[in-house]
Amino acid sequence: MGVRDPTRTIAPLRWDPDDVVDICRSLLQPGEEYKTLDLPTAPAWSTTGWLAHADHLLKSGKGRSERAMSTIVTGASGQFGRLVTDLLLRELPPSELILVTRRPATLDHLKQRGAQVRYGDFDDSQSLREAFAGGERMLIISTLSVGRRAEQHRRAIDAAVAVGVSHIAYTSSGGARPDNPAIVIPDHLRTEAALKESGVAYTILRDSLYAEAVVTEIAPRMLAIGKWVCCAADGRSPFISKIDCVAVAAKVLTTPGHENQTYEVAGRELLSFRDAAALTSEMSGQPIEFVVVSDAEEAAGLAAAGVPPTYVEGLNTPGVGTSAIDDIVSYEQGMRGGYFEVSSDDVQHILGRPPRSLRDVFMEHREIFQRAAARA
Ligand SMILES: NC(=O)c1ccc[n+]([C@@H]2O[C@H](COP(=O)([O-])OP(=O)(O)OC[C@H]3O[C@@H](n4cnc5c(N)ncnc54)[C@H](OP(=O)(O)O)[C@@H]3O)[C@@H](O)[C@H]2O)c1
């Protein structure tokens, strides 16, 4: 019945209720009464008034509130999800956020503020359809299940399409090209392809290597042994602050013009781990030798540090983080081969300011290195 059935059209169109009341009152003809239909989220009005003016309003776009579009965040309980939620809450009322996790209790504080916290598991399509219902924009934060996550993301995309989500942003990786040996890449490429095939508007956020991982995980580990040991050699990456990746994601979800774009979310400088070692040395006042090892030696060193060969759910090795040996070694092969060397001003363009540099991120975490200097 299209626009002529208010019970079907009001909710999907997301009319702002106050606007609707004002518009409808102005539409009433002499003798018509304004009344409320049995709708939980929207007021309604004289059917005659609606029928007479709905087509006109739809064509002119009047009364439609852009801000009243529900925004879904998956992985909302994770680090990235929490940070992006904080930024979204500066732009959107909590009621317009749908936060998806397998552990809703972890987001109780946001539920108390009015956000919709829903159970959703990337391994359970039905749960995703229920979790995404009513959402219009969505951020899929890629899971860490390397090798398995392309299927998980595909389920999320299919579920989103099924319930009418119109725009999906996705956290992919810098260096997403088929010849890159890094094992994190194929999942991202498959997800990017699934998004493009889905028919919904998409925004691909190709986040480069987080500067925070370099500064807060790798550098302290290398500082402790006085050597920066790696198989990446002098391969370079445009290290990017995770904080800037989050800011870009939030901007894409809250401002127009990002449909069907692929952004290289990259820092301005291409730097190597040799550069990172020099900064570590400068910040700590300690000498750091830069040592290039073979892939096999790198793998053996990581195994000795307790890192498992492949990803297991919940992996977080102290001083190494969420990556397994196959991920780290192949990523460094990719760096060594130049596959992550991307130059882009997308972050400046989207945020209207330059991204933080690697030095900036070292400065933000300088207490780590000051403590080391004090111990020496
Ligand atoms: N660029 C880089 O250098 C770099 C490095 C590492 C990671 N990353 C990327 O960083 C992003 C965020 O990582 P993070 O730090 O936020 O990770 P995190 O804190 O470990 O969070 C992971 C999130 O994924 C969710 N998740 C995992 N499996 C799920 C499933 N089956 N169903 C539903 N949700 C699931 C978890 O939700 P629940 O457990 O609550 O369900 C959690 O919210 C990811 O996109 C990752 O690929 C990038």
Short mmCIF file of C-alpha atoms and ligand atoms in Angstrom, two decimals:
data_model
loop_
_atom_site.label_atom_id
_atom_site.label_comp_id
_atom_site.label_asym_id
_atom_site.label_seq_id
_atom_site.Cartn_x
_atom_site.Cartn_y
_atom_site.Cartn_z
CA MET A 1 0.00 0.00 0.00
CA GLY A 2 3.10 2.26 0.02
CA VAL A 3 2.86 5.69 1.50
CA ARG A 4 -0.88 5.44 2.01
CA ASP A 5 -0.50 3.20 5.04
CA PRO A 6 0.94 5.24 7.89
CA THR A 7 1.52 2.18 10.07
CA ARG A 8 3.88 0.83 7.44
CA THR A 9 5.57 4.01 6.38
CA ILE A 10 6.28 6.06 9.45
CA ALA A 11 8.81 3.83 11.17
CA PRO A 12 10.91 2.93 8.12
CA LEU A 13 11.07 6.55 7.03
CA ARG A 14 12.22 7.73 10.44
CA TRP A 15 10.17 10.88 10.61
CA ASP A 16 11.02 12.98 13.58
CA PRO A 17 7.89 12.67 15.77
CA ASP A 18 7.77 16.36 16.68
CA ASP A 19 8.09 17.36 13.04
CA VAL A 20 5.38 14.91 12.11
CA VAL A 21 2.98 16.35 14.68
CA ASP A 22 3.63 19.88 13.44
CA ILE A 23 3.29 18.88 9.82
CA CYS A 24 0.14 16.90 10.42
CA ARG A 25 -1.57 19.60 12.41
CA SER A 26 -0.87 21.99 9.58
CA LEU A 27 -2.37 19.52 7.12
CA LEU A 28 -5.70 19.04 8.81
CA GLN A 29 -8.74 20.19 6.93
CA PRO A 30 -11.60 21.95 8.72
CA GLY A 31 -13.57 19.36 10.66
CA GLU A 32 -10.76 16.79 10.73
CA GLU A 33 -9.38 15.73 14.05
CA TYR A 34 -5.85 14.97 15.05
CA LYS A 35 -5.55 11.61 16.73
CA THR A 36 -2.87 9.18 17.78
CA LEU A 37 -2.77 5.75 16.22
CA ASP A 38 -1.57 2.74 18.13
CA LEU A 39 2.09 3.13 17.21
CA PRO A 40 4.75 2.90 19.88
CA THR A 41 7.28 5.26 18.33
CA ALA A 42 5.43 7.72 16.17
CA PRO A 43 2.30 9.80 16.45
CA ALA A 44 -0.24 9.61 13.71
CA TRP A 45 -2.96 11.78 12.38
CA SER A 46 -6.09 11.97 10.35
CA THR A 47 -5.85 9.46 7.55
CA THR A 48 -7.39 12.01 5.23
CA GLY A 49 -4.65 14.51 6.00
CA TRP A 50 -2.00 11.87 5.51
CA LEU A 51 -3.39 10.64 2.21
CA ALA A 52 -3.68 14.14 0.86
CA HIS A 53 -0.16 15.19 1.62
CA ALA A 54 2.12 12.20 2.06
CA ASP A 55 3.08 11.91 -1.60
CA HIS A 56 3.94 15.57 -1.75
CA LEU A 57 6.00 15.36 1.42
CA LEU A 58 7.84 12.30 0.22
CA LYS A 59 8.66 13.91 -3.10
CA SER A 60 9.86 17.12 -1.49
CA GLY A 61 11.71 15.25 1.27
CA LYS A 62 10.18 17.60 3.85
CA GLY A 63 9.92 16.32 7.38
CA ARG A 64 12.48 13.60 7.00
CA SER A 65 15.05 13.81 9.74
CA GLU A 66 18.58 12.77 8.73
CA ARG A 67 19.61 12.62 12.36
CA ALA A 68 16.97 10.06 13.19
CA MET A 69 18.67 7.21 11.36
CA SER A 70 19.67 4.37 13.65
CA THR A 71 23.35 3.50 13.49
CA ILE A 72 24.60 -0.02 14.22
CA VAL A 73 28.06 -0.76 15.58
CA THR A 74 29.24 -4.39 15.65
CA GLY A 75 32.07 -5.41 17.95
CA ALA A 76 30.75 -2.64 20.18
CA SER A 77 32.22 -4.20 23.34
CA GLY A 78 35.75 -4.17 21.90
CA GLN A 79 38.35 -1.42 22.08
CA PHE A 80 37.55 0.05 18.68
CA GLY A 81 33.82 -0.30 19.28
CA ARG A 82 33.91 1.50 22.61
CA LEU A 83 35.99 4.35 21.22
CA VAL A 84 33.77 4.84 18.18
CA THR A 85 30.65 4.68 20.37
CA ASP A 86 32.05 7.50 22.51
CA LEU A 87 32.45 9.67 19.41
CA LEU A 88 29.05 8.74 17.98
CA LEU A 89 27.40 9.74 21.24
CA ARG A 90 28.71 13.28 20.68
CA GLU A 91 26.75 13.44 17.43
CA LEU A 92 23.73 11.21 17.94
CA PRO A 93 21.22 10.65 20.71
CA PRO A 94 21.87 7.31 22.49
CA SER A 95 18.51 5.95 21.34
CA GLU A 96 19.77 6.05 17.74
CA LEU A 97 22.65 3.70 18.48
CA ILE A 98 22.33 -0.07 18.13
CA LEU A 99 25.33 -1.69 19.81
CA VAL A 100 25.91 -5.33 18.94
CA THR A 101 27.91 -7.82 20.96
CA ARG A 102 27.74 -11.41 22.18
CA ARG A 103 28.07 -10.01 25.70
CA PRO A 104 25.38 -7.35 26.15
CA ALA A 105 26.03 -7.16 29.90
CA THR A 106 29.40 -5.53 29.19
CA LEU A 107 27.59 -2.52 27.73
CA ASP A 108 25.03 -2.06 30.50
CA HIS A 109 26.29 1.46 31.17
CA LEU A 110 25.39 2.44 27.59
CA LYS A 111 22.02 0.74 27.84
CA GLN A 112 21.38 2.84 30.96
CA ARG A 113 22.08 5.93 28.85
CA GLY A 114 19.45 4.86 26.33
CA ALA A 115 21.46 3.03 23.68
CA GLN A 116 19.99 -0.15 22.24
CA VAL A 117 22.34 -2.94 23.26
CA ARG A 118 21.60 -6.15 21.40
CA TYR A 119 22.92 -9.69 21.28
CA GLY A 120 24.46 -10.65 17.94
CA ASP A 121 26.92 -13.37 17.00
CA PHE A 122 28.70 -13.37 13.65
CA ASP A 123 28.38 -17.14 13.66
CA ASP A 124 24.56 -17.02 13.97
CA SER A 125 22.71 -15.35 11.10
CA GLN A 126 19.36 -15.25 12.85
CA SER A 127 20.83 -13.38 15.82
CA LEU A 128 22.32 -10.84 13.39
CA ARG A 129 19.02 -10.19 11.63
CA GLU A 130 17.36 -9.58 15.00
CA ALA A 131 20.23 -7.41 16.19
CA PHE A 132 20.29 -5.24 13.05
CA ALA A 133 16.52 -4.72 12.71
CA GLY A 134 15.65 -1.03 12.38
CA GLY A 135 19.21 0.05 11.66
CA GLU A 136 20.02 2.16 8.63
CA ARG A 137 23.75 2.82 8.83
CA MET A 138 26.20 0.30 10.12
CA LEU A 139 29.85 -0.11 11.02
CA ILE A 140 31.18 -3.64 10.78
CA ILE A 141 34.33 -3.78 12.89
CA SER A 142 36.17 -6.75 11.49
CA THR A 143 36.65 -9.60 13.93
CA LEU A 144 40.09 -10.95 14.75
CA SER A 145 39.29 -14.51 13.63
CA VAL A 146 41.76 -14.55 10.73
CA GLY A 147 40.80 -17.10 8.08
CA ARG A 148 37.24 -17.45 9.37
CA ARG A 149 36.07 -13.88 9.49
CA ALA A 150 35.29 -13.42 5.79
CA GLU A 151 32.39 -15.83 6.36
CA GLN A 152 31.42 -14.00 9.54
CA HIS A 153 31.41 -10.64 7.78
CA ARG A 154 29.47 -12.11 4.84
CA ARG A 155 26.78 -13.27 7.31
CA ALA A 156 26.66 -9.76 8.78
CA ILE A 157 26.33 -8.15 5.34
CA ASP A 158 23.59 -10.59 4.29
CA ALA A 159 21.69 -9.98 7.53
CA ALA A 160 22.03 -6.22 7.15
CA VAL A 161 20.73 -6.33 3.59
CA ALA A 162 17.84 -8.56 4.67
CA VAL A 163 16.62 -6.04 7.25
CA GLY A 164 17.08 -2.97 5.06
CA VAL A 165 20.34 -1.39 6.25
CA SER A 166 21.25 1.09 3.54
CA HIS A 167 24.91 1.98 4.21
CA ILE A 168 27.68 -0.25 5.61
CA ALA A 169 31.14 0.94 6.61
CA TYR A 170 33.77 -1.73 7.19
CA THR A 171 37.21 -1.71 8.84
CA SER A 172 39.50 -3.30 6.26
CA SER A 173 43.31 -3.14 6.09
CA GLY A 174 45.85 -1.03 4.31
CA GLY A 175 47.72 -3.06 1.70
CA ALA A 176 44.54 -4.92 0.71
CA ARG A 177 45.75 -6.37 -2.58
CA PRO A 178 45.72 -9.97 -3.75
CA ASP A 179 49.51 -10.33 -4.02
CA ASN A 180 50.16 -9.22 -0.42
CA PRO A 181 51.52 -12.23 1.52
CA ALA A 182 50.08 -11.02 4.86
CA ILE A 183 47.50 -13.60 5.94
CA VAL A 184 45.17 -10.91 7.30
CA ILE A 185 44.53 -9.62 3.79
CA PRO A 186 42.41 -12.31 2.02
CA ASP A 187 39.55 -12.01 4.55
CA HIS A 188 39.45 -8.26 3.98
CA LEU A 189 39.48 -8.60 0.21
CA ARG A 190 36.63 -11.10 0.32
CA THR A 191 34.63 -8.84 2.62
CA GLU A 192 35.26 -5.81 0.41
CA ALA A 193 34.02 -7.82 -2.58
CA ALA A 194 30.94 -9.00 -0.66
CA LEU A 195 30.13 -5.42 0.26
CA LYS A 196 30.43 -4.23 -3.31
CA GLU A 197 28.21 -7.08 -4.50
CA SER A 198 25.61 -6.50 -1.78
CA GLY A 199 23.95 -3.57 -3.51
CA VAL A 200 23.97 -1.35 -0.41
CA ALA A 201 26.11 1.77 -0.18
CA TYR A 202 29.48 0.92 1.33
CA THR A 203 32.51 2.68 2.75
CA ILE A 204 35.70 0.69 3.03
CA LEU A 205 38.11 1.94 5.67
CA ARG A 206 41.54 0.50 4.93
CA ASP A 207 43.23 1.08 8.27
CA SER A 208 47.02 0.88 8.17
CA LEU A 209 49.07 -0.64 10.99
CA TYR A 210 48.11 0.98 14.29
CA ALA A 211 50.85 3.22 15.63
CA GLU A 212 49.67 2.29 19.13
CA ALA A 213 50.56 -1.35 18.46
CA VAL A 214 54.07 -0.26 17.53
CA VAL A 215 54.46 2.13 20.48
CA THR A 216 52.72 0.28 23.32
CA GLU A 217 53.35 -3.37 22.38
CA ILE A 218 56.33 -3.83 20.05
CA ALA A 219 58.58 -0.99 21.26
CA PRO A 220 58.50 -1.89 24.99
CA ARG A 221 59.24 -5.54 24.15
CA MET A 222 62.25 -4.54 22.04
CA LEU A 223 63.38 -1.97 24.58
CA ALA A 224 63.48 -4.66 27.26
CA ILE A 225 66.09 -6.62 25.26
CA GLY A 226 67.91 -3.58 23.82
CA LYS A 227 67.36 -4.81 20.25
CA TRP A 228 64.63 -4.32 17.67
CA VAL A 229 64.41 -7.77 16.09
CA CYS A 230 62.23 -8.22 13.01
CA CYS A 231 62.01 -9.78 9.58
CA ALA A 232 60.36 -6.69 8.03
CA ALA A 233 63.85 -5.30 7.28
CA ASP A 234 63.45 -1.75 5.94
CA GLY A 235 59.91 -2.26 4.68
CA ARG A 236 57.73 0.75 5.40
CA SER A 237 54.20 1.42 6.55
CA PRO A 238 52.15 4.62 6.95
CA PHE A 239 51.55 3.89 10.67
CA ILE A 240 48.24 5.42 11.74
CA SER A 241 46.88 6.13 15.19
CA LYS A 242 43.96 3.90 16.14
CA ILE A 243 42.37 7.05 17.57
CA ASP A 244 42.40 8.57 14.08
CA CYS A 245 40.97 5.38 12.56
CA VAL A 246 38.12 5.59 15.06
CA ALA A 247 37.59 9.29 14.29
CA VAL A 248 37.38 8.54 10.56
CA ALA A 249 34.86 5.75 11.16
CA ALA A 250 32.67 8.04 13.30
CA LYS A 251 32.84 10.81 10.69
CA VAL A 252 31.84 8.45 7.91
CA LEU A 253 28.81 7.35 9.92
CA THR A 254 27.65 10.85 10.78
CA THR A 255 28.34 12.95 7.68
CA PRO A 256 27.12 12.58 4.10
CA GLY A 257 29.14 11.90 0.97
CA HIS A 258 31.02 8.71 1.86
CA GLU A 259 28.88 6.27 -0.09
CA ASN A 260 30.77 3.77 -2.26
CA GLN A 261 34.18 5.10 -1.26
CA THR A 262 37.33 3.22 -0.36
CA TYR A 263 39.52 5.22 2.00
CA GLU A 264 43.17 4.57 2.76
CA VAL A 265 43.23 5.42 6.45
CA ALA A 266 46.95 6.03 6.58
CA GLY A 267 49.48 8.26 8.25
CA ARG A 268 51.36 10.88 6.25
CA GLU A 269 54.81 9.33 6.51
CA LEU A 270 56.07 5.98 5.32
CA LEU A 271 58.30 4.70 8.12
CA SER A 272 60.10 1.46 8.90
CA PHE A 273 60.66 -0.42 12.13
CA ARG A 274 64.23 0.97 11.95
CA ASP A 275 62.63 4.44 12.33
CA ALA A 276 60.48 3.13 15.19
CA ALA A 277 63.61 1.72 16.89
CA ALA A 278 65.33 5.11 16.58
CA LEU A 279 62.33 6.84 18.18
CA THR A 280 62.26 4.24 20.97
CA SER A 281 65.92 4.91 21.61
CA GLU A 282 65.39 8.67 21.59
CA MET A 283 62.40 8.51 23.95
CA SER A 284 64.04 6.14 26.44
CA GLY A 285 67.63 7.31 26.20
CA GLN A 286 68.61 3.66 25.69
CA PRO A 287 70.56 2.31 22.72
CA ILE A 288 68.50 -0.05 20.53
CA GLU A 289 70.24 -2.21 17.96
CA PHE A 290 68.21 -2.89 14.80
CA VAL A 291 68.53 -6.59 13.91
CA VAL A 292 67.04 -8.14 10.78
CA VAL A 293 66.35 -11.87 11.12
CA SER A 294 64.93 -14.52 8.79
CA ASP A 295 61.23 -15.39 8.88
CA ALA A 296 62.03 -18.68 10.63
CA GLU A 297 64.11 -16.91 13.30
CA GLU A 298 61.32 -14.39 13.84
CA ALA A 299 58.79 -17.22 14.25
CA ALA A 300 61.06 -19.02 16.72
CA GLY A 301 61.49 -15.84 18.78
CA LEU A 302 57.72 -15.32 18.95
CA ALA A 303 57.14 -18.96 19.91
CA ALA A 304 59.65 -18.54 22.74
CA ALA A 305 57.65 -15.51 23.91
CA GLY A 306 54.54 -17.73 24.16
CA VAL A 307 52.77 -16.61 20.98
CA PRO A 308 50.64 -19.41 19.43
CA PRO A 309 51.20 -20.41 15.79
CA THR A 310 47.70 -19.37 14.65
CA TYR A 311 44.90 -17.22 16.05
CA VAL A 312 42.73 -18.59 18.83
CA GLU A 313 39.64 -16.79 20.11
CA GLY A 314 40.53 -14.31 22.85
CA LEU A 315 44.26 -14.36 22.09
CA ASN A 316 46.15 -11.55 23.81
CA THR A 317 49.79 -12.40 24.51
CA PRO A 318 51.37 -9.96 26.99
CA GLY A 319 53.68 -7.62 25.10
CA VAL A 320 52.59 -8.95 21.72
CA GLY A 321 48.84 -8.46 21.55
CA THR A 322 46.13 -10.20 19.57
CA SER A 323 48.26 -11.52 16.69
CA ALA A 324 49.52 -15.07 16.22
CA ILE A 325 52.89 -16.07 14.72
CA ASP A 326 51.56 -16.67 11.18
CA ASP A 327 49.94 -13.22 11.22
CA ILE A 328 53.02 -11.34 12.49
CA VAL A 329 55.57 -13.06 10.25
CA SER A 330 53.47 -12.80 7.09
CA TYR A 331 52.62 -9.16 7.88
CA GLU A 332 56.33 -8.38 8.12
CA GLN A 333 56.91 -10.22 4.84
CA GLY A 334 54.31 -7.89 3.37
CA MET A 335 56.08 -4.87 4.84
CA ARG A 336 59.44 -6.10 3.55
CA GLY A 337 57.94 -6.48 0.07
CA GLY A 338 56.50 -2.96 0.11
CA TYR A 339 52.88 -4.13 -0.03
CA PHE A 340 51.81 -1.77 2.74
CA GLU A 341 53.42 1.33 1.24
CA VAL A 342 50.35 3.47 0.69
CA SER A 343 50.33 7.24 0.40
CA SER A 344 47.04 8.99 0.93
CA ASP A 345 45.59 12.20 2.31
CA ASP A 346 42.18 10.62 2.95
CA VAL A 347 42.42 11.18 6.72
CA GLN A 348 43.17 14.88 6.29
CA HIS A 349 40.33 15.14 3.81
CA ILE A 350 37.79 13.40 6.08
CA LEU A 351 38.79 14.85 9.44
CA GLY A 352 39.90 18.28 8.22
CA ARG A 353 43.15 17.87 10.15
CA PRO A 354 46.29 15.80 9.66
CA PRO A 355 46.56 12.38 11.29
CA ARG A 356 48.83 11.97 14.29
CA SER A 357 52.40 11.05 13.37
CA LEU A 358 54.27 8.10 14.86
CA ARG A 359 56.24 10.63 16.93
CA ASP A 360 52.96 12.10 18.23
CA VAL A 361 51.85 8.66 19.39
CA PHE A 362 55.22 8.03 21.06
CA MET A 363 54.78 11.37 22.85
CA GLU A 364 51.26 10.41 23.96
CA HIS A 365 52.74 7.29 25.58
CA ARG A 366 56.03 8.78 26.71
CA GLU A 367 55.58 7.60 30.30
CA ILE A 368 56.33 4.04 29.09
CA PHE A 369 59.76 5.18 27.92
CA GLN A 370 60.39 7.58 30.80
CA ARG A 371 59.85 4.69 33.21
CA ALA A 372 62.36 2.61 31.24
CA ALA A 373 64.85 5.51 31.29
CA ALA A 374 64.41 5.88 35.06
CA ARG A 375 65.07 2.14 35.60
CA ALA A 376 68.30 2.20 33.56
N1 LIG B 1 45.32 -1.91 11.79
C1 LIG B 1 45.87 -2.62 12.73
O1 LIG B 1 47.05 -2.47 13.07
C2 LIG B 1 45.06 -3.63 13.47
C3 LIG B 1 45.64 -4.47 14.41
C4 LIG B 1 44.84 -5.34 15.13
C5 LIG B 1 43.48 -5.36 14.91
N2 LIG B 1 42.95 -4.55 13.96
C6 LIG B 1 41.52 -4.47 13.75
O2 LIG B 1 41.06 -3.68 14.81
C7 LIG B 1 39.68 -3.84 14.94
C8 LIG B 1 39.19 -3.80 16.33
O3 LIG B 1 39.90 -4.54 17.18
P1 LIG B 1 39.63 -4.28 18.73
O4 LIG B 1 40.88 -3.80 19.32
O5 LIG B 1 38.40 -3.51 18.97
O6 LIG B 1 39.40 -5.78 19.17
P2 LIG B 1 38.78 -6.32 20.51
O7 LIG B 1 38.87 -5.32 21.59
O8 LIG B 1 39.37 -7.68 20.74
O9 LIG B 1 37.25 -6.50 20.12
C9 LIG B 1 36.83 -7.51 19.26
C10 LIG B 1 35.34 -7.33 19.08
O10 LIG B 1 34.91 -8.28 18.10
C11 LIG B 1 33.70 -8.84 18.58
N3 LIG B 1 33.54 -10.20 18.08
C12 LIG B 1 34.48 -11.14 17.93
N4 LIG B 1 33.94 -12.27 17.48
C13 LIG B 1 32.60 -12.04 17.35
C14 LIG B 1 31.50 -12.81 16.93
N5 LIG B 1 31.62 -14.10 16.58
N6 LIG B 1 30.29 -12.24 16.91
C15 LIG B 1 30.12 -10.94 17.30
N7 LIG B 1 31.13 -10.16 17.70
C16 LIG B 1 32.36 -10.71 17.73
C17 LIG B 1 33.84 -8.87 20.09
O11 LIG B 1 32.55 -8.82 20.65
P3 LIG B 1 32.02 -9.79 21.82
O12 LIG B 1 33.16 -10.70 22.25
O13 LIG B 1 31.57 -8.89 22.90
O14 LIG B 1 30.91 -10.51 21.19
C18 LIG B 1 34.57 -7.55 20.34
O15 LIG B 1 33.65 -6.50 20.50
C19 LIG B 1 39.35 -5.05 14.18
O16 LIG B 1 38.74 -4.56 13.01
C20 LIG B 1 40.69 -5.67 13.84
O17 LIG B 1 40.63 -6.39 12.64
C21 LIG B 1 43.71 -3.68 13.26
#
